[in-house]
Short mmCIF file of C-alpha atoms in Angstrom, two decimals:
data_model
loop_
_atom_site.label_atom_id
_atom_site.label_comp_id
_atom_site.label_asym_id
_atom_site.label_seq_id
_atom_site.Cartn_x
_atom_site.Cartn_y
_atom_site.Cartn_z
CA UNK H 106 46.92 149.39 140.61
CA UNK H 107 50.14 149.22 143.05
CA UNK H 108 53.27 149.73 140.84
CA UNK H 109 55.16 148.47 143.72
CA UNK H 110 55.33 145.14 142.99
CA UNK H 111 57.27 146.10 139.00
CA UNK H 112 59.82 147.98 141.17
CA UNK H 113 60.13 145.22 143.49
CA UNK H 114 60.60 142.78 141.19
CA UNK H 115 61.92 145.15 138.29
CA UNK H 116 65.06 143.92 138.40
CA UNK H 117 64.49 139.94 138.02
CA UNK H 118 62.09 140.61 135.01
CA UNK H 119 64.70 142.75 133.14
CA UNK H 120 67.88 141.12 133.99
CA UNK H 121 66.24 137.40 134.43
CA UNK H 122 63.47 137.42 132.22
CA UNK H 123 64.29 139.86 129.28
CA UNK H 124 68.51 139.73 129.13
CA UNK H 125 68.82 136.47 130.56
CA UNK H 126 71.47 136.82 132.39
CA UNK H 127 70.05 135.79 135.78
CA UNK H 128 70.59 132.59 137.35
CA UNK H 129 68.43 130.19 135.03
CA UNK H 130 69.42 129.88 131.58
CA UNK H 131 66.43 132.32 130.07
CA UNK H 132 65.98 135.58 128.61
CA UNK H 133 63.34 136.92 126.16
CA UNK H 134 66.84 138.13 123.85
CA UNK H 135 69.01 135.40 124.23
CA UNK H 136 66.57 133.01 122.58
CA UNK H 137 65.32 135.91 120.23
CA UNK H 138 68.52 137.04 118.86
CA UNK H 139 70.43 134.03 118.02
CA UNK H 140 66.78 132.70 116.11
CA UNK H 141 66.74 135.73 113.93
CA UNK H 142 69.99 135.03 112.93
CA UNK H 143 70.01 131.33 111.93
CA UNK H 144 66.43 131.44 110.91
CA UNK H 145 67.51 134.17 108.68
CA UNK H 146 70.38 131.79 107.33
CA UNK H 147 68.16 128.79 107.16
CA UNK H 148 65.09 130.97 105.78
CA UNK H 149 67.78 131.91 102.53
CA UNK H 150 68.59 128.59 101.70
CA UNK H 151 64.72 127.77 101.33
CA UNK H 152 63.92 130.80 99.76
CA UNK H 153 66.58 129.68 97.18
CA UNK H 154 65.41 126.25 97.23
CA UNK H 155 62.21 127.53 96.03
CA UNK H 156 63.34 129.18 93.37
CA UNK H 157 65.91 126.19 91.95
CA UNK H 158 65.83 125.00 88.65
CA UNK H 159 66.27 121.46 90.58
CA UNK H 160 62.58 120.11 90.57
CA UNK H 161 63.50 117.79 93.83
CA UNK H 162 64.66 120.31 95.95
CA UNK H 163 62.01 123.16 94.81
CA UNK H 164 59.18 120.24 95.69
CA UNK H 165 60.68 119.83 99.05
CA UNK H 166 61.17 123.29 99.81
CA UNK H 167 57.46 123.63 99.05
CA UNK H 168 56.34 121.02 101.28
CA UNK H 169 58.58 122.35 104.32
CA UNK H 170 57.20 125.87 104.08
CA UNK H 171 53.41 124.80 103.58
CA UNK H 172 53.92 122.45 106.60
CA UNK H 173 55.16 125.06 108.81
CA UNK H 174 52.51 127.30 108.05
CA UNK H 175 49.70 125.06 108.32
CA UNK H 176 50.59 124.11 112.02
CA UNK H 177 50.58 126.15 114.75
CA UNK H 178 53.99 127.18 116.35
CA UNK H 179 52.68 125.93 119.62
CA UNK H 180 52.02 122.37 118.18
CA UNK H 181 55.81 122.38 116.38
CA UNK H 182 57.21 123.26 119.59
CA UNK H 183 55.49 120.58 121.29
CA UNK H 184 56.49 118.09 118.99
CA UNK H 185 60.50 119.37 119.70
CA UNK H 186 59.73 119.03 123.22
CA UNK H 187 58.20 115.24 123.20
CA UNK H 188 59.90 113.72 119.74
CA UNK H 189 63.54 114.54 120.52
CA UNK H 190 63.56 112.76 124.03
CA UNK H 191 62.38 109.63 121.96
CA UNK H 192 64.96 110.06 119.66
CA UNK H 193 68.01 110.73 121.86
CA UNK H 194 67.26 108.96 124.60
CA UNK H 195 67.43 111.86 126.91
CA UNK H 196 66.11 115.07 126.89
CA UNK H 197 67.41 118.79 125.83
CA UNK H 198 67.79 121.96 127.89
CA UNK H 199 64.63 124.26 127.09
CA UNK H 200 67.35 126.40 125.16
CA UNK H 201 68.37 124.14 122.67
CA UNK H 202 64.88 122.69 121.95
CA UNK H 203 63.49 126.10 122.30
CA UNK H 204 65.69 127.62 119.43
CA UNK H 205 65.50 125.06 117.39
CA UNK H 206 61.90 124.60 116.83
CA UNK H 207 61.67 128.36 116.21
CA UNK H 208 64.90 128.68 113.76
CA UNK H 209 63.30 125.71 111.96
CA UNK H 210 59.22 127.42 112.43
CA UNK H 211 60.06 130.91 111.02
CA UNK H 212 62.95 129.85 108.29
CA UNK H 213 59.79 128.82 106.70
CA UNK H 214 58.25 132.27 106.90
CA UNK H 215 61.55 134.17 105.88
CA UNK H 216 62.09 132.12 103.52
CA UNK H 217 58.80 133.18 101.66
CA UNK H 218 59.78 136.51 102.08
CA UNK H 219 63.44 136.04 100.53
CA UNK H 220 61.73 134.24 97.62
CA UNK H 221 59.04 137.63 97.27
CA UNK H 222 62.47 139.69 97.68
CA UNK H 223 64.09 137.63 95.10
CA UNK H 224 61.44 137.81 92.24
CA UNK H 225 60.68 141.42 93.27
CA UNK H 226 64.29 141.85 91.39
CA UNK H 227 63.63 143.34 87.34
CA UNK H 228 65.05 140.03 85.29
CA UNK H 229 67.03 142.51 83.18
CA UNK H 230 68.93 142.96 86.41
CA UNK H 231 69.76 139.27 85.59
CA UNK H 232 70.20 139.02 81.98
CA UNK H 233 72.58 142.02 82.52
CA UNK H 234 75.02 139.69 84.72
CA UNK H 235 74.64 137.24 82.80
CA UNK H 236 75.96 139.11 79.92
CA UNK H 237 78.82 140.59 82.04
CA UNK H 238 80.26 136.76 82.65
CA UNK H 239 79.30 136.15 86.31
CA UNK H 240 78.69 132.49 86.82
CA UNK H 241 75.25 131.94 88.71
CA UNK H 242 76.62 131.75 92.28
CA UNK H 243 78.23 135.43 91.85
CA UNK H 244 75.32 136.62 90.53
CA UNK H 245 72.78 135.41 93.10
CA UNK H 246 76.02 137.05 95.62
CA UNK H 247 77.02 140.43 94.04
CA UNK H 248 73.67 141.34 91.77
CA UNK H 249 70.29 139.80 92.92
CA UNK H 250 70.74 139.11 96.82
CA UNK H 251 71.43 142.89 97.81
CA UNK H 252 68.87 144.13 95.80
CA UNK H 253 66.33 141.40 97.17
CA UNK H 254 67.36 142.07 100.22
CA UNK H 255 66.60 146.13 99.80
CA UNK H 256 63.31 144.90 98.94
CA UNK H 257 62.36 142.65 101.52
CA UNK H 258 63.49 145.08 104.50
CA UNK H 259 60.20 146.14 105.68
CA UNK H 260 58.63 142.70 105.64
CA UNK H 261 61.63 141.18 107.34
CA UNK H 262 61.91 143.24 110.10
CA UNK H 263 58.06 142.41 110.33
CA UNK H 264 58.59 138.89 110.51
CA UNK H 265 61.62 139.48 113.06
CA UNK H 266 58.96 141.30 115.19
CA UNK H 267 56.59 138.21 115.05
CA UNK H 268 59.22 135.87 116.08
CA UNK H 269 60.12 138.27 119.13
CA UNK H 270 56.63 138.43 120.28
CA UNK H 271 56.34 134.53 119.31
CA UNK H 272 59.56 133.60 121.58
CA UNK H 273 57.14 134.01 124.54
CA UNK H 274 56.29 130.65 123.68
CA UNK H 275 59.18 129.18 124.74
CA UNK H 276 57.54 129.69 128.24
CA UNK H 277 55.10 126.88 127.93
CA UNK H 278 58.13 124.54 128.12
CA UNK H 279 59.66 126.15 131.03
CA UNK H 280 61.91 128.18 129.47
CA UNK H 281 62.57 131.31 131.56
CA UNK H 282 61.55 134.22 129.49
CA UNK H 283 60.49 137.35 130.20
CA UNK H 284 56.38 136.00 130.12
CA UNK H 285 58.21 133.08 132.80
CA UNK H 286 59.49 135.70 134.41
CA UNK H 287 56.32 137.20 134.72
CA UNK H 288 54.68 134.14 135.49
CA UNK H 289 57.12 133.46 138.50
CA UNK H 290 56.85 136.60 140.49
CA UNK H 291 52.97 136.59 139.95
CA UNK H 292 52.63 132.50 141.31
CA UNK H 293 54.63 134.79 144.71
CA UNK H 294 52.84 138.34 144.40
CA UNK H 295 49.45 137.79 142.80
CA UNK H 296 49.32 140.78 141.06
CA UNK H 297 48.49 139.81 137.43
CA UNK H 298 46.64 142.73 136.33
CA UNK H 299 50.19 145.12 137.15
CA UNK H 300 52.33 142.70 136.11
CA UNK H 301 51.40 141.51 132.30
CA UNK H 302 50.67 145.43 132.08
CA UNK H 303 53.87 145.77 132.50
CA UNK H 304 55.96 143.03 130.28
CA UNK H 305 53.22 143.92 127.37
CA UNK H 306 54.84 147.88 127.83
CA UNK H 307 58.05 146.37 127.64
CA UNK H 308 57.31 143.81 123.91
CA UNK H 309 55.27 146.48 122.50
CA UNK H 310 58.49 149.27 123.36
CA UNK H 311 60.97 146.36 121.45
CA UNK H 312 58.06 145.99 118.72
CA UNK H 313 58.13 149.54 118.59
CA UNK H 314 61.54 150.37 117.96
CA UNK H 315 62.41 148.24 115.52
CA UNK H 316 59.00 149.25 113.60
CA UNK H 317 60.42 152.57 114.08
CA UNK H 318 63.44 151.40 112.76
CA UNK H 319 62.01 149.26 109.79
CA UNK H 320 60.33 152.71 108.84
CA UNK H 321 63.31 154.85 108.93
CA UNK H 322 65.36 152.40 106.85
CA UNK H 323 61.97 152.39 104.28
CA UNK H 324 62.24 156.04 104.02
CA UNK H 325 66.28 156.17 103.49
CA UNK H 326 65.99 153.37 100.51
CA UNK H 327 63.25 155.01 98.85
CA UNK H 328 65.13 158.15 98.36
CA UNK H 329 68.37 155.99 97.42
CA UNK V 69 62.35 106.39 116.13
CA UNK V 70 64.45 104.75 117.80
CA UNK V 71 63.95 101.10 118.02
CA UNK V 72 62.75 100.71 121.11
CA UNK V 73 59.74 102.81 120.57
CA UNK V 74 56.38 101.21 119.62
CA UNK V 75 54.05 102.96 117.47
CA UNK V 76 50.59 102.04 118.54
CA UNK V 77 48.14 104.25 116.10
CA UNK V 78 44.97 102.95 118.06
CA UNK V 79 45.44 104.60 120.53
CA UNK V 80 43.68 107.90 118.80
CA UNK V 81 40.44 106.35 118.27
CA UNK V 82 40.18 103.41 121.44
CA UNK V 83 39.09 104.78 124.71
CA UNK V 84 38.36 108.07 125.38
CA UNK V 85 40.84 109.74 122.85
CA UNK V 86 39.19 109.67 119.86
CA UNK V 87 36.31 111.70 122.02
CA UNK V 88 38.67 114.07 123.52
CA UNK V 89 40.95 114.62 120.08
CA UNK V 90 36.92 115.43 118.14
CA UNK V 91 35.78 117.59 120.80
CA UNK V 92 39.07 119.23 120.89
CA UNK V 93 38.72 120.09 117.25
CA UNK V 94 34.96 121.48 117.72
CA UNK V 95 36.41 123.55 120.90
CA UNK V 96 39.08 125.17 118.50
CA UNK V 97 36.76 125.93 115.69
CA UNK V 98 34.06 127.70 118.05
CA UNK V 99 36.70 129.38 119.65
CA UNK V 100 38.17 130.33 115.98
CA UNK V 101 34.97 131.53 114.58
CA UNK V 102 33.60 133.25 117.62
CA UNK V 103 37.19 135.07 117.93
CA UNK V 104 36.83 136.02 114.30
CA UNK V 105 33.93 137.69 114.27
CA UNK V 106 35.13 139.14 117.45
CA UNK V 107 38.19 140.45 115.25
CA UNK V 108 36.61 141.49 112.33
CA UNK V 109 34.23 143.59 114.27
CA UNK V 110 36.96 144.98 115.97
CA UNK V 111 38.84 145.54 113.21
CA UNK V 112 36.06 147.58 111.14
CA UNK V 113 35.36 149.59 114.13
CA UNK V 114 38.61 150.64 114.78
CA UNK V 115 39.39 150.91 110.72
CA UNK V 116 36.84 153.53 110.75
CA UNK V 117 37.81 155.49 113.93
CA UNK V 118 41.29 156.02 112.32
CA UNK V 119 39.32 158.00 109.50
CA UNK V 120 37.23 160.21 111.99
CA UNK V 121 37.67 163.76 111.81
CA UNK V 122 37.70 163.92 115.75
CA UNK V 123 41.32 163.48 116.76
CA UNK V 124 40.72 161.73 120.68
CA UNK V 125 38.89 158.88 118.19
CA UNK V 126 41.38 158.50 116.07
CA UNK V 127 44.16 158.06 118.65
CA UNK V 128 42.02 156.05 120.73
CA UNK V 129 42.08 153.61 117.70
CA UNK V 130 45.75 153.98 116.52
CA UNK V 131 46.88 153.32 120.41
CA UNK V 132 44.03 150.38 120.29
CA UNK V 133 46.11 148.87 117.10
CA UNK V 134 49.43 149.64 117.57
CA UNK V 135 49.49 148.35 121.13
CA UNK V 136 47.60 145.04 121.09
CA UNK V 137 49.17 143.79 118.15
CA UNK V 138 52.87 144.34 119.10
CA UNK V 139 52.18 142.60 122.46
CA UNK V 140 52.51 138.41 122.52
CA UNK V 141 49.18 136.71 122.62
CA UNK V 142 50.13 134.91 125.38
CA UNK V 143 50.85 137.77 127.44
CA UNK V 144 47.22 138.96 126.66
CA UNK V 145 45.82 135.85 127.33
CA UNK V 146 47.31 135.79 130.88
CA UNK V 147 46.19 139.12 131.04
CA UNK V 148 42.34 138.64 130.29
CA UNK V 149 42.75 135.21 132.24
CA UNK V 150 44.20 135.78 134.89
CA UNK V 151 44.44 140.00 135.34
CA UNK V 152 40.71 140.72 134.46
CA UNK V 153 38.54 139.09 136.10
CA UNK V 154 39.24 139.78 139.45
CA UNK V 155 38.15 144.15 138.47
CA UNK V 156 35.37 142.88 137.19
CA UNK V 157 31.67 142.88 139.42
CA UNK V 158 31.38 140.33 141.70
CA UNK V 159 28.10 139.21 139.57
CA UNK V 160 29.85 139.06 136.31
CA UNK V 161 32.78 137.46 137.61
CA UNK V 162 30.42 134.45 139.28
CA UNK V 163 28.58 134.08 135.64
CA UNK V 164 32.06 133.73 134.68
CA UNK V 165 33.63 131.23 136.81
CA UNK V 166 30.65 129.00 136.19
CA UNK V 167 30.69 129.41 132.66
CA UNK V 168 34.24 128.09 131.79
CA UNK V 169 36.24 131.77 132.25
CA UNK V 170 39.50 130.30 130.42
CA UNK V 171 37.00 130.47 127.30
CA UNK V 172 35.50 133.75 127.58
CA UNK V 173 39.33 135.16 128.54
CA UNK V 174 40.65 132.61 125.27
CA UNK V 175 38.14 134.54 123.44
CA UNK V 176 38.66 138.18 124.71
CA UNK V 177 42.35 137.48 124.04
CA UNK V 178 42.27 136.78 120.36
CA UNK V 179 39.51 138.90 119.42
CA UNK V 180 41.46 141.49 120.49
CA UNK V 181 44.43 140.68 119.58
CA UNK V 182 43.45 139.85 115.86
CA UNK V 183 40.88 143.25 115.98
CA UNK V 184 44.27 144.98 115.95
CA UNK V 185 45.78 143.17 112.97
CA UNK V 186 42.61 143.26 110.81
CA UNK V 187 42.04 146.87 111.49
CA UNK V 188 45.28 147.22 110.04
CA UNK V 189 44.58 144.63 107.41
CA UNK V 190 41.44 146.57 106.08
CA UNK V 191 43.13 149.94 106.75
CA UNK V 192 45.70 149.08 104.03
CA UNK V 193 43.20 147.46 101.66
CA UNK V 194 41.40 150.69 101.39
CA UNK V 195 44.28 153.12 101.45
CA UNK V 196 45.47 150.70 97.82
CA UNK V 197 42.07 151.99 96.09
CA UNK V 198 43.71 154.75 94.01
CA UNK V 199 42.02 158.02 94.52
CA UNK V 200 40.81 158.39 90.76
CA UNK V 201 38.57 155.20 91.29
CA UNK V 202 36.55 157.68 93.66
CA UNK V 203 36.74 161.21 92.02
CA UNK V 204 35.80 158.87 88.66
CA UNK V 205 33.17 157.11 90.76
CA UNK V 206 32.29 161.12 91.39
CA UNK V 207 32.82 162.44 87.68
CA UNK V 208 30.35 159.89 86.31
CA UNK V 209 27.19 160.92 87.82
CA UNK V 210 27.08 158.62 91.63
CA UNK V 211 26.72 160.47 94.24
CA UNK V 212 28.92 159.52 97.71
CA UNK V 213 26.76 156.61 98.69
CA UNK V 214 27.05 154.84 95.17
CA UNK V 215 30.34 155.26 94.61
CA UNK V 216 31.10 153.60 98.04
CA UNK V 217 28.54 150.76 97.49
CA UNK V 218 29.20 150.22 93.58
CA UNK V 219 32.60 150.87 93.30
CA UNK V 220 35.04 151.78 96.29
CA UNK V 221 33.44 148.48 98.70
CA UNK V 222 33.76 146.17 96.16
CA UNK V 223 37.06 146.62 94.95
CA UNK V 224 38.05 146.83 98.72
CA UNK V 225 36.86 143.99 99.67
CA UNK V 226 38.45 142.07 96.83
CA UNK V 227 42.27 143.63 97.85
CA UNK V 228 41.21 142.38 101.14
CA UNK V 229 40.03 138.95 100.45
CA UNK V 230 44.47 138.02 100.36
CA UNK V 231 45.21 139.49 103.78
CA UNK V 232 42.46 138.61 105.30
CA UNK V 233 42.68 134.80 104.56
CA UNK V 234 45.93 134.91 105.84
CA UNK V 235 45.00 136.65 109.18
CA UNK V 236 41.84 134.40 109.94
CA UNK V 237 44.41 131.14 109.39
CA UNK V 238 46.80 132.86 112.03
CA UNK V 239 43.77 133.32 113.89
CA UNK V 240 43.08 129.41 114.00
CA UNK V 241 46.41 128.67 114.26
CA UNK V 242 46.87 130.83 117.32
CA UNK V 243 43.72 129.68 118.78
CA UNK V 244 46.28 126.65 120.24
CA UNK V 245 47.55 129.32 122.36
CA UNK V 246 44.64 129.08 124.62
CA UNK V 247 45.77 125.86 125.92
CA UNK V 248 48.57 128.00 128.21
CA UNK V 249 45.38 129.38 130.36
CA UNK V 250 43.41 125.64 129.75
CA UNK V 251 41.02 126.15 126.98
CA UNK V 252 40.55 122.40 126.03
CA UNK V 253 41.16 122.85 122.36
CA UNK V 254 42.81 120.70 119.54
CA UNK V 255 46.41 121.12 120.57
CA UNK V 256 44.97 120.90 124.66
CA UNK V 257 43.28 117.75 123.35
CA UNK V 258 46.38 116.16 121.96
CA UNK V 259 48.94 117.06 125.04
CA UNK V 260 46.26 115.04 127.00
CA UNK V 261 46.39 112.22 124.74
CA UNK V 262 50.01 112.54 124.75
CA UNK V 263 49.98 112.43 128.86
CA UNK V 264 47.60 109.64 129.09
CA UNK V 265 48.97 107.46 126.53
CA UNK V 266 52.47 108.14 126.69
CA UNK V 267 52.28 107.94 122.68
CA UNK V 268 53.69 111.19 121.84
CA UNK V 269 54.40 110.87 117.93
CA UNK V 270 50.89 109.47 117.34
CA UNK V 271 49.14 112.59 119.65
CA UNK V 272 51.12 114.65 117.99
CA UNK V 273 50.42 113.66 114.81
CA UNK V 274 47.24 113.45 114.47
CA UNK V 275 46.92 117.21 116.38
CA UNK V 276 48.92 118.24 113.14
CA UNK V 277 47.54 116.59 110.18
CA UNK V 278 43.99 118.16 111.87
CA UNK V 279 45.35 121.60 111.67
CA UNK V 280 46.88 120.76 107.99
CA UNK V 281 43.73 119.65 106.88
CA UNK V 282 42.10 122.96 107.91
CA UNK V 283 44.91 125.29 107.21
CA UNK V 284 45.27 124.40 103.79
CA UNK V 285 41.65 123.46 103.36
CA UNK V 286 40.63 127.05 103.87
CA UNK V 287 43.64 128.30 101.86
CA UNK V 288 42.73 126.49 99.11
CA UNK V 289 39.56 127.49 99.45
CA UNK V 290 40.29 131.19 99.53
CA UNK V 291 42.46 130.79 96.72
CA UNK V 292 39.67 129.65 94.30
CA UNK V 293 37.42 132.49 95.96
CA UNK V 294 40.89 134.91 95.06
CA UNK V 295 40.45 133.63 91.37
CA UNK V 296 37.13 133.74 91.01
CA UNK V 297 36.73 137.41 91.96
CA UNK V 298 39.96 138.53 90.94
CA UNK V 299 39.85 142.24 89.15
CA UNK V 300 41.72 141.89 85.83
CA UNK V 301 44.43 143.91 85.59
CA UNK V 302 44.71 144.93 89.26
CA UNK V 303 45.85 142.20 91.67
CA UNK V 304 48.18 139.34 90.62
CA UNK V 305 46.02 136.41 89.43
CA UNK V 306 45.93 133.41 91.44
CA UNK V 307 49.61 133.80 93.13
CA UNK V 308 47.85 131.31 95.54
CA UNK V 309 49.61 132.89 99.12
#
């Protein structure tokens, strides 16, 4: 064990590999953050899709979500990486190709999970704005989606833990995440043993505080 | 596509691709199934040290779970690849190097990683078995051995059967991680194809339809299983995922 080469290097792995705010374009968080968000977005309109009275666009939303989770993330990240240089004509920065194979890889898991949220809700819940006047739109906005989304808490903030861990992926493209990070200052140092040690301390600290988080907000909406 | 690119399908099955892409797929599922049992083992061992009445056990187990399974797979496949082996003997770590090491550490790495998440899996299967299935179990004559044989196992393993599919198809699916520390698996198999053939759609392709054949295969499969064994009355009946 020599801990000398994390505080040698501490600096590059946090700032470079983790923030991303080093001299690549990289960062475990920039990629992570942004994904949760639009995959969230994304993840909402399939979950909806799923549940639409519109046979079309429940049948494709069907076939999206049991494509993305019969393939490997790996494998749909690889075909981002190869397909869209054939299409364009030139190839993307790791970023863009990066985020969007994972906004488009986990919508498909969140989006199972807003559908779950969404029939979780009691269907006198919508019965009752239905009597009240609101058109369907306003009650999917004001009635159903906060309640759904009360539901589905704890297994979002799951999923959002998967796709943090899972954005260490990114590296196999040569994307300069925190595992690239990693991988960098070992190809110089050679000291793998100290120094995957140490980025697994720092995912399982970020899966750990949300989890911690996930269970504090469980607690406070149970007693609501 | 755009129009200038030529699809050229043969070029999975002439030469030495159609070889590479089969023995890819038989690489993946040995890795798969030896990592599974690898997981489940792990997973009932550790399941059970969490119920121990000897407290260094139990937190032994609980830091076992909660820290392999928050941590990427790829970071513990580095780890066991490229981290490990050099603590180990000098004797061991010859066997290894001539017996394909990036397997062994492929293995280690989701065996472990998955021993976490089924330990968890199983954990929460049993703690659903409502207490009065036990003390009823108790009530009508069994003694502690019967009830867990007739009536607490059985039920178990049917509120398992769900979770568990689920986690054994991550387990395949993440077996493609391997190919970071050059386990020549399915999704190895097709990058290969892909760099000696410079037909990336087709590679691609047929890498993906393999694992959607499996994937849904096995879900489908599981799903029937589900159905067949379902306990009326007490899980959802064939909800299918």
């Amino acid at each position: 064990m020599d801990l000398q080469v994390i505080t040698n290097n501490f600096a590059f792995l946090m700032q470079q590999g983790f923030f991303g705010i080093g001299n690549f374009v990289g960062g475990t968080l920039r990629l992570a953050v942004p994904a949760m968000v639009l995959g969230f977005l994304l993840g909402i309109l399939i979950g909806l899709a799923r549940l639409s009275r519109l046979r079309w666009l429940r049948w494709s939303a069907t076939v999206y979500v049991e494509f993305f989770r019969g393939v490997p993330l790996v494998m749909v990240i690889f075909w981002f990486w190869f397909i869209i240089p054939n299409l364009l004509g030139k190839s993307l920065p790791e970023y863009s190709v990066a985020l969007t194979a994972f906004v488009i890889f986990e919508a498909a898991y969140l989006g199972e999970i807003i559908r779950a949220g969404i029939q979780s809700v009691p269907k006198g819940q919508v019965e009752a704005a239905t009597a009240t006047g609101l058109a369907r739109a306003q009650m999917m906005r004001w009635v159903i989606l906060p309640q759904a989304l009360r539901n589905m808490l704890p297994a979002l903030v799951t999923q959002f833990i998967v796709l943090l861990k899972d954005t260490s992926l990114a590296s196999i493209i040569g994307y300069v995440d925190l595992t690239k990070a990693a991988q960098i200052v070992n190809n110089r140092e050679i000291r793998p043993f100290e120094l995957y040690l140490f980025i697994a301390v720092i995912y399982w600290l970020c899966s750990y505080a949300m989890s911690s988080y996930a269970r504090h907000l469980e607690k406070n909406l149970a007693r609501s | 596509m755009p129009v200038n690119y030529q699809f050229n399908w043969s070029v999975l099955w002439s030469g030495q691709t159609g070889g590479w892409l089969l023995q890819g797929l038989l690489t993946t599922l040995q890795i798969s199934l030896l990592g599974w049992l690898l997981a489940v083992a792990l997973g009932i061992v550790s399941g059970a040290l969490r119920t121990v009445p000897f407290p260094p056990l139990r937190w032994l187990a609980t830091f076992y779970v909660e820290f392999f399974r928050n941590v990427p797979l790829l970071v513990w496949m580095f780890f066991w690849y490229f981290g490990v082996p050099p603590l180990l003997p000098e004797a061991v770590r010859n066997w290894l190097f001539d017996h394909g090491v990036e397997f062994w550490a492929g293995l280690c790495a989701l065996g472990v990683y998955h021993g976490a998440r089924f330990s968890e899996v199983i954990r929460s299967g049993i703690q659903s078995i409502p207490k009065t299935q036990f003390e009823a179990a108790i009530s009508t004559g069994l003694t502690v051995a019967q009830s867990y044989r007739l009536i607490i196992i059985p039920i178990a393993l049917r509120l398992i059967v769900p979770p568990a599919t689920n986690e054994s198809l991550n387990l395949l699916k993440n077996s493609s991680v391997a190919l970071t520390i050059g386990v020549a698996e399915l999704t190895f198999q097709t990058r290969q194809i892909e760099t000696y053939t410079a037909k990336a759609f087709e590679a691609l392709a047929a890498g993906t339809i393999v694992y959607l054949i499996l994937c849904l295969s096995i879900a489908a499969l599981m799903a029937r299983v589900e159905k067949r064994f379902a306990i009326p009355g007490m899980i959802a009946q064939g909800t299918g995922d």
